[in-house]
Amino acid sequence: MANSQTWNPERYARNARFVADLGMPVVELLAADRGERILDLGCGDGALTLKLADMGCQVIGVDGSAEQVLAARKLGLDCRVMDGENLSFENEFDAVFSNAALHWMRNSDAVIAGVRRALRQDGRFVAELGGYGCCAKICKALVEALHRRGADGEGASPWYFPTVEDYSTRLVHGGFAVSSIALIQRPTPLPGDLTGWLETFAESFTSRLPPASRPSYIAEVEESLRPELCDAEGKWTADYVRLRFSARKQN
Ligand code: BEZ
């Protein structure tokens, strides 16, 4: 089934600003020089694209969401609607950068092939995505609550959270030398309750149900996770795991 996730820039800014705020380690790993030509793959609303532009890079952002691209363009950025599994650039970039986007692109071999085509000789691919085990507790609760409603829970997940071995092998087969790759446990405090996160990111699950049933589904998932992910002060922490890597195009 197609990924039914949609993006609303205001909702994203309210519930998910932390995604870009916590993206600085991958910006640092990119170590971009002024004047470098960078592709930001899955640029979203452009928060990190802007950081790269402010560092003096010539940056182009691409994202599958027209709404997010419009929000990014309002920041004065050169951003375009493009399918990450079907990139159309050739030999143009010193580096392809990506934060928190690749786990939405399930055909990773197509992504890697497009990134390789987009890069100049020796170009780098530096990215962070959800890694193996990311949001495992949240995913399990979403799946189980769908099962209780007679819906296919596993088939609803839009995400691909690879292991180090899986993604390294794909990079190498795709024509890259891996400079560094690691899985990082990153429990992530949420700015509000889990409902805000679920409403922002879990539409592929909720859309399996009729609209009238969705609020009680979300409430049930939140309640089932409260003992594990919410502390005594009511602060929610999501069980994020990141996969961060740097790779170089081989000729
Ligand atoms: C993220 O934005 O990093 C993310 C979104 C959904 C699930 C896991 C991670």
mmCIF file of C-alpha atoms and ligand atoms in Angstrom:
data_model
loop_
_atom_site.group_PDB
_atom_site.id
_atom_site.type_symbol
_atom_site.label_atom_id
_atom_site.label_comp_id
_atom_site.label_asym_id
_atom_site.label_seq_id
_atom_site.Cartn_x
_atom_site.Cartn_y
_atom_site.Cartn_z
ATOM 1 C CA MET A 1 0.000 0.000 0.000
ATOM 2 C CA ALA A 2 1.274 3.504 -0.818
ATOM 3 C CA ASN A 3 2.614 5.649 2.012
ATOM 4 C CA SER A 4 -0.334 7.824 3.008
ATOM 5 C CA GLN A 5 1.693 10.226 5.135
ATOM 6 C CA THR A 6 1.026 13.904 4.443
ATOM 7 C CA TRP A 7 2.887 16.929 5.788
ATOM 8 C CA ASN A 8 1.420 20.055 7.286
ATOM 9 C CA PRO A 9 4.181 22.654 7.865
ATOM 10 C CA GLU A 10 2.431 24.319 10.843
ATOM 11 C CA ARG A 11 1.804 20.987 12.574
ATOM 12 C CA TYR A 12 5.368 19.916 11.769
ATOM 13 C CA ALA A 13 6.805 23.120 13.241
ATOM 14 C CA ARG A 14 4.721 22.637 16.407
ATOM 15 C CA ASN A 15 5.458 18.939 17.003
ATOM 16 C CA ALA A 16 8.710 18.203 15.178
ATOM 17 C CA ARG A 17 11.042 21.203 15.343
ATOM 18 C CA PHE A 18 13.361 18.970 17.397
ATOM 19 C CA VAL A 19 14.068 16.889 14.261
ATOM 20 C CA ALA A 20 16.163 19.699 12.738
ATOM 21 C CA ASP A 21 17.356 20.972 16.133
ATOM 22 C CA LEU A 22 18.906 17.555 16.824
ATOM 23 C CA GLY A 23 20.401 17.353 13.332
ATOM 24 C CA MET A 24 23.580 19.294 14.099
ATOM 25 C CA PRO A 25 25.801 16.182 14.529
ATOM 26 C CA VAL A 26 25.165 15.213 10.925
ATOM 27 C CA VAL A 27 25.796 18.796 9.769
ATOM 28 C CA GLU A 28 29.108 18.590 11.635
ATOM 29 C CA LEU A 29 29.916 15.232 10.038
ATOM 30 C CA LEU A 30 29.280 16.800 6.626
ATOM 31 C CA ALA A 31 31.913 19.464 7.449
ATOM 32 C CA ALA A 32 30.915 21.509 4.429
ATOM 33 C CA ASP A 33 33.257 24.149 3.042
ATOM 34 C CA ARG A 34 32.034 27.540 1.868
ATOM 35 C CA GLY A 35 31.035 27.432 -1.771
ATOM 36 C CA GLU A 36 30.460 23.680 -1.864
ATOM 37 C CA ARG A 37 27.461 22.572 -3.859
ATOM 38 C CA ILE A 38 25.214 20.486 -1.592
ATOM 39 C CA LEU A 39 21.976 18.591 -2.210
ATOM 40 C CA ASP A 40 19.734 18.366 0.878
ATOM 41 C CA LEU A 41 17.750 15.192 0.256
ATOM 42 C CA GLY A 42 14.416 15.271 2.097
ATOM 43 C CA CYS A 43 14.830 18.907 3.078
ATOM 44 C CA GLY A 44 11.382 19.189 4.705
ATOM 45 C CA ASP A 45 10.625 22.768 5.679
ATOM 46 C CA GLY A 46 14.240 23.776 5.028
ATOM 47 C CA ALA A 47 15.452 24.346 8.608
ATOM 48 C CA LEU A 48 18.789 22.595 8.013
ATOM 49 C CA THR A 49 18.960 23.649 4.351
ATOM 50 C CA LEU A 50 18.997 27.212 5.666
ATOM 51 C CA LYS A 51 21.819 26.359 8.087
ATOM 52 C CA LEU A 52 23.890 25.014 5.179
ATOM 53 C CA ALA A 53 23.111 28.096 3.072
ATOM 54 C CA ASP A 54 24.102 30.330 5.997
ATOM 55 C CA MET A 55 27.428 28.438 6.158
ATOM 56 C CA GLY A 56 28.095 29.645 2.615
ATOM 57 C CA CYS A 57 27.131 26.467 0.728
ATOM 58 C CA GLN A 58 25.278 26.533 -2.570
ATOM 59 C CA VAL A 59 22.463 24.290 -1.476
ATOM 60 C CA ILE A 60 19.484 22.830 -3.295
ATOM 61 C CA GLY A 61 16.789 21.060 -1.274
ATOM 62 C CA VAL A 62 14.441 18.388 -2.546
ATOM 63 C CA ASP A 63 11.455 16.862 -0.810
ATOM 64 C CA GLY A 64 8.463 14.748 -1.794
ATOM 65 C CA SER A 65 6.046 17.097 -0.038
ATOM 66 C CA ALA A 66 4.896 20.151 -2.010
ATOM 67 C CA GLU A 67 3.675 21.746 1.252
ATOM 68 C CA GLN A 68 7.079 21.405 2.939
ATOM 69 C CA VAL A 69 8.889 22.653 -0.183
ATOM 70 C CA LEU A 70 6.638 25.722 -0.234
ATOM 71 C CA ALA A 71 7.518 26.397 3.435
ATOM 72 C CA ALA A 72 11.239 26.020 2.595
ATOM 73 C CA ARG A 73 10.951 28.384 -0.386
ATOM 74 C CA LYS A 74 9.460 31.014 1.925
ATOM 75 C CA LEU A 75 12.877 31.024 3.642
ATOM 76 C CA GLY A 76 14.377 32.072 0.304
ATOM 77 C CA LEU A 77 15.826 28.625 -0.425
ATOM 78 C CA ASP A 78 16.119 26.847 -3.768
ATOM 79 C CA CYS A 79 13.921 23.830 -3.023
ATOM 80 C CA ARG A 80 12.110 21.528 -5.407
ATOM 81 C CA VAL A 81 9.506 18.786 -5.185
ATOM 82 C CA MET A 82 11.238 15.535 -6.131
ATOM 83 C CA ASP A 83 10.914 11.844 -5.353
ATOM 84 C CA GLY A 84 14.014 10.765 -3.390
ATOM 85 C CA GLU A 85 13.834 7.335 -5.009
ATOM 86 C CA ASN A 86 14.015 8.945 -8.448
ATOM 87 C CA LEU A 87 16.523 11.802 -8.268
ATOM 88 C CA SER A 88 17.152 13.551 -11.561
ATOM 89 C CA PHE A 89 20.568 15.179 -10.964
ATOM 90 C CA GLU A 90 23.784 14.164 -12.704
ATOM 91 C CA ASN A 91 27.360 14.882 -11.602
ATOM 92 C CA GLU A 92 26.381 18.138 -9.920
ATOM 93 C CA PHE A 93 27.088 18.020 -6.194
ATOM 94 C CA ASP A 94 30.125 17.924 -3.924
ATOM 95 C CA ALA A 95 27.952 16.280 -1.270
ATOM 96 C CA VAL A 96 24.487 14.891 -0.701
ATOM 97 C CA PHE A 97 23.239 15.545 2.821
ATOM 98 C CA SER A 98 20.168 14.068 4.476
ATOM 99 C CA ASN A 99 18.643 14.266 7.952
ATOM 100 C CA ALA A 100 15.658 12.238 9.156
ATOM 101 C CA ALA A 101 14.354 11.552 5.669
ATOM 102 C CA LEU A 102 15.862 8.319 4.317
ATOM 103 C CA HIS A 103 13.760 6.090 6.591
ATOM 104 C CA TRP A 104 10.705 7.288 4.636
ATOM 105 C CA MET A 105 12.294 6.014 1.379
ATOM 106 C CA ARG A 106 11.886 2.264 1.417
ATOM 107 C CA ASN A 107 13.617 1.624 -1.908
ATOM 108 C CA SER A 108 17.043 2.415 -0.507
ATOM 109 C CA ASP A 109 18.912 0.950 -3.486
ATOM 110 C CA ALA A 110 17.132 3.399 -5.791
ATOM 111 C CA VAL A 111 17.945 6.256 -3.400
ATOM 112 C CA ILE A 112 21.634 5.280 -3.250
ATOM 113 C CA ALA A 113 21.831 4.950 -7.057
ATOM 114 C CA GLY A 114 20.276 8.411 -7.496
ATOM 115 C CA VAL A 115 22.627 9.934 -4.925
ATOM 116 C CA ARG A 116 25.630 8.413 -6.698
ATOM 117 C CA ARG A 117 24.468 9.839 -10.042
ATOM 118 C CA ALA A 118 23.940 13.258 -8.448
ATOM 119 C CA LEU A 119 27.472 13.394 -7.023
ATOM 120 C CA ARG A 120 30.642 14.565 -8.698
ATOM 121 C CA GLN A 121 33.733 12.382 -8.621
ATOM 122 C CA ASP A 122 34.753 11.683 -4.984
ATOM 123 C CA GLY A 123 31.559 13.328 -3.732
ATOM 124 C CA ARG A 124 30.301 12.495 -0.242
ATOM 125 C CA PHE A 125 27.012 11.105 0.971
ATOM 126 C CA VAL A 126 26.490 12.119 4.608
ATOM 127 C CA ALA A 127 23.238 11.292 6.324
ATOM 128 C CA GLU A 128 21.304 10.355 9.414
ATOM 129 C CA LEU A 129 18.113 8.331 9.432
ATOM 130 C CA GLY A 130 16.132 6.193 11.815
ATOM 131 C CA GLY A 131 18.204 3.072 12.506
ATOM 132 C CA TYR A 132 17.312 -0.487 13.435
ATOM 133 C CA GLY A 133 15.026 -0.491 16.487
ATOM 134 C CA CYS A 134 13.985 3.161 16.065
ATOM 135 C CA CYS A 135 10.667 3.855 17.789
ATOM 136 C CA ALA A 136 10.257 0.105 18.312
ATOM 137 C CA LYS A 137 7.947 0.580 21.291
ATOM 138 C CA ILE A 138 5.820 3.132 19.442
ATOM 139 C CA CYS A 139 5.667 0.934 16.307
ATOM 140 C CA LYS A 140 4.634 -2.110 18.353
ATOM 141 C CA ALA A 141 1.836 -0.182 20.071
ATOM 142 C CA LEU A 142 0.596 1.231 16.735
ATOM 143 C CA VAL A 143 0.594 -2.231 15.143
ATOM 144 C CA GLU A 144 -1.086 -3.966 18.074
ATOM 145 C CA ALA A 145 -3.859 -1.370 18.362
ATOM 146 C CA LEU A 146 -4.559 -1.791 14.620
ATOM 147 C CA HIS A 147 -4.683 -5.582 15.074
ATOM 148 C CA ARG A 148 -7.239 -5.146 17.853
ATOM 149 C CA ARG A 149 -9.373 -3.334 15.263
ATOM 150 C CA GLY A 150 -8.960 -6.128 12.710
ATOM 151 C CA ALA A 151 -6.577 -4.101 10.488
ATOM 152 C CA ASP A 152 -3.160 -5.085 9.115
ATOM 153 C CA GLY A 153 -0.718 -3.387 11.483
ATOM 154 C CA GLU A 154 2.630 -4.547 10.042
ATOM 155 C CA GLY A 155 1.647 -3.567 6.516
ATOM 156 C CA ALA A 156 0.835 -0.038 7.680
ATOM 157 C CA SER A 157 4.381 0.926 8.621
ATOM 158 C CA PRO A 158 5.920 3.377 6.119
ATOM 159 C CA TRP A 159 9.387 3.212 7.683
ATOM 160 C CA TYR A 160 12.671 1.501 6.895
ATOM 161 C CA PHE A 161 15.038 1.402 9.865
ATOM 162 C CA PRO A 162 18.154 -0.456 8.662
ATOM 163 C CA THR A 163 21.007 -2.060 10.565
ATOM 164 C CA VAL A 164 24.616 -0.950 10.079
ATOM 165 C CA GLU A 165 25.269 -4.163 8.115
ATOM 166 C CA ASP A 166 22.270 -3.703 5.822
ATOM 167 C CA TYR A 167 22.966 -0.069 4.926
ATOM 168 C CA SER A 168 26.762 -0.506 4.623
ATOM 169 C CA THR A 169 26.268 -3.406 2.224
ATOM 170 C CA ARG A 170 23.862 -1.365 0.122
ATOM 171 C CA LEU A 171 26.262 1.599 0.047
ATOM 172 C CA VAL A 172 29.172 -0.584 -1.036
ATOM 173 C CA HIS A 173 27.096 -2.362 -3.716
ATOM 174 C CA GLY A 174 25.889 1.060 -4.814
ATOM 175 C CA GLY A 175 29.420 2.296 -5.496
ATOM 176 C CA PHE A 176 30.422 4.005 -2.222
ATOM 177 C CA ALA A 177 33.273 3.533 0.230
ATOM 178 C CA VAL A 178 31.945 3.861 3.780
ATOM 179 C CA SER A 179 34.059 6.214 5.920
ATOM 180 C CA SER A 180 31.984 5.878 9.077
ATOM 181 C CA ILE A 181 28.665 4.346 10.061
ATOM 182 C CA ALA A 182 27.127 3.830 13.491
ATOM 183 C CA LEU A 183 23.869 3.115 15.233
ATOM 184 C CA ILE A 184 23.185 5.661 17.979
ATOM 185 C CA GLN A 185 20.631 5.234 20.777
ATOM 186 C CA ARG A 186 18.994 8.654 21.132
ATOM 187 C CA PRO A 187 16.007 8.746 23.501
ATOM 188 C CA THR A 188 14.313 11.936 22.354
ATOM 189 C CA PRO A 189 12.252 14.227 24.620
ATOM 190 C CA LEU A 190 9.117 15.359 22.812
ATOM 191 C CA PRO A 191 7.899 18.956 22.910
ATOM 192 C CA GLY A 192 4.380 17.848 23.900
ATOM 193 C CA ASP A 193 2.438 14.660 24.370
ATOM 194 C CA LEU A 194 2.698 11.526 22.265
ATOM 195 C CA THR A 195 -0.546 12.412 20.491
ATOM 196 C CA GLY A 196 1.216 15.346 18.789
ATOM 197 C CA TRP A 197 3.965 13.006 17.559
ATOM 198 C CA LEU A 198 1.454 10.391 16.375
ATOM 199 C CA GLU A 199 -0.632 12.996 14.560
ATOM 200 C CA THR A 200 2.504 14.314 12.845
ATOM 201 C CA PHE A 201 4.255 11.070 11.883
ATOM 202 C CA ALA A 202 1.869 8.108 12.091
ATOM 203 C CA GLU A 203 -0.676 8.924 9.417
ATOM 204 C CA SER A 204 0.091 5.702 7.518
ATOM 205 C CA PHE A 205 -1.285 3.829 10.526
ATOM 206 C CA THR A 206 -4.224 6.099 11.376
ATOM 207 C CA SER A 207 -5.338 6.241 7.733
ATOM 208 C CA ARG A 208 -6.116 2.501 7.907
ATOM 209 C CA LEU A 209 -9.140 3.461 10.024
ATOM 210 C CA PRO A 210 -12.237 5.519 9.273
ATOM 211 C CA PRO A 211 -11.720 9.173 10.332
ATOM 212 C CA ALA A 212 -14.179 8.894 13.218
ATOM 213 C CA SER A 213 -12.182 6.016 14.781
ATOM 214 C CA ARG A 214 -8.784 7.720 14.641
ATOM 215 C CA PRO A 215 -8.879 9.846 17.833
ATOM 216 C CA SER A 216 -9.712 6.835 20.030
ATOM 217 C CA TYR A 217 -7.015 4.772 18.276
ATOM 218 C CA ILE A 218 -4.404 7.479 18.979
ATOM 219 C CA ALA A 219 -5.597 7.819 22.587
ATOM 220 C CA GLU A 220 -5.330 4.048 23.085
ATOM 221 C CA VAL A 221 -1.785 3.953 21.654
ATOM 222 C CA GLU A 222 -0.770 6.863 23.877
ATOM 223 C CA GLU A 223 -2.229 5.245 27.004
ATOM 224 C CA SER A 224 -0.564 1.908 26.261
ATOM 225 C CA LEU A 225 2.841 3.659 26.069
ATOM 226 C CA ARG A 226 2.426 5.981 29.049
ATOM 227 C CA PRO A 227 4.050 3.574 31.562
ATOM 228 C CA GLU A 228 7.175 3.191 29.362
ATOM 229 C CA LEU A 229 7.628 6.563 27.664
ATOM 230 C CA CYS A 230 6.095 9.173 29.982
ATOM 231 C CA ASP A 231 7.690 10.206 33.266
ATOM 232 C CA ALA A 232 6.032 11.294 36.513
ATOM 233 C CA GLU A 233 6.071 14.959 35.374
ATOM 234 C CA GLY A 234 4.179 14.081 32.191
ATOM 235 C CA LYS A 235 7.236 14.455 29.886
ATOM 236 C CA TRP A 236 7.264 12.096 26.927
ATOM 237 C CA THR A 237 10.456 10.601 25.474
ATOM 238 C CA ALA A 238 10.425 8.700 22.174
ATOM 239 C CA ASP A 239 12.696 5.676 21.752
ATOM 240 C CA TYR A 240 14.713 6.998 18.802
ATOM 241 C CA VAL A 241 17.704 5.173 17.339
ATOM 242 C CA ARG A 242 19.722 6.900 14.599
ATOM 243 C CA LEU A 243 21.917 5.502 11.861
ATOM 244 C CA ARG A 244 24.566 8.083 10.942
ATOM 245 C CA PHE A 245 27.056 7.580 8.143
ATOM 246 C CA SER A 246 29.511 9.223 5.823
ATOM 247 C CA ALA A 247 30.415 7.591 2.493
ATOM 248 C CA ARG A 248 32.381 8.603 -0.576
ATOM 249 C CA LYS A 249 31.544 7.968 -4.218
ATOM 250 C CA GLN A 250 33.891 5.414 -5.797
ATOM 251 C CA ASN A 251 34.774 5.696 -9.446
HETATM 252 C C1 BEZ B 1 12.085 11.104 12.381
HETATM 253 O O1 BEZ B 1 11.631 12.128 11.922
HETATM 254 O O2 BEZ B 1 13.265 11.022 12.621
HETATM 255 C C2 BEZ B 1 11.208 9.928 12.592
HETATM 256 C C3 BEZ B 1 9.914 9.963 12.146
HETATM 257 C C4 BEZ B 1 9.117 8.848 12.309
HETATM 258 C C5 BEZ B 1 9.600 7.729 12.925
HETATM 259 C C6 BEZ B 1 10.891 7.723 13.380
HETATM 260 C C7 BEZ B 1 11.694 8.805 13.214
#
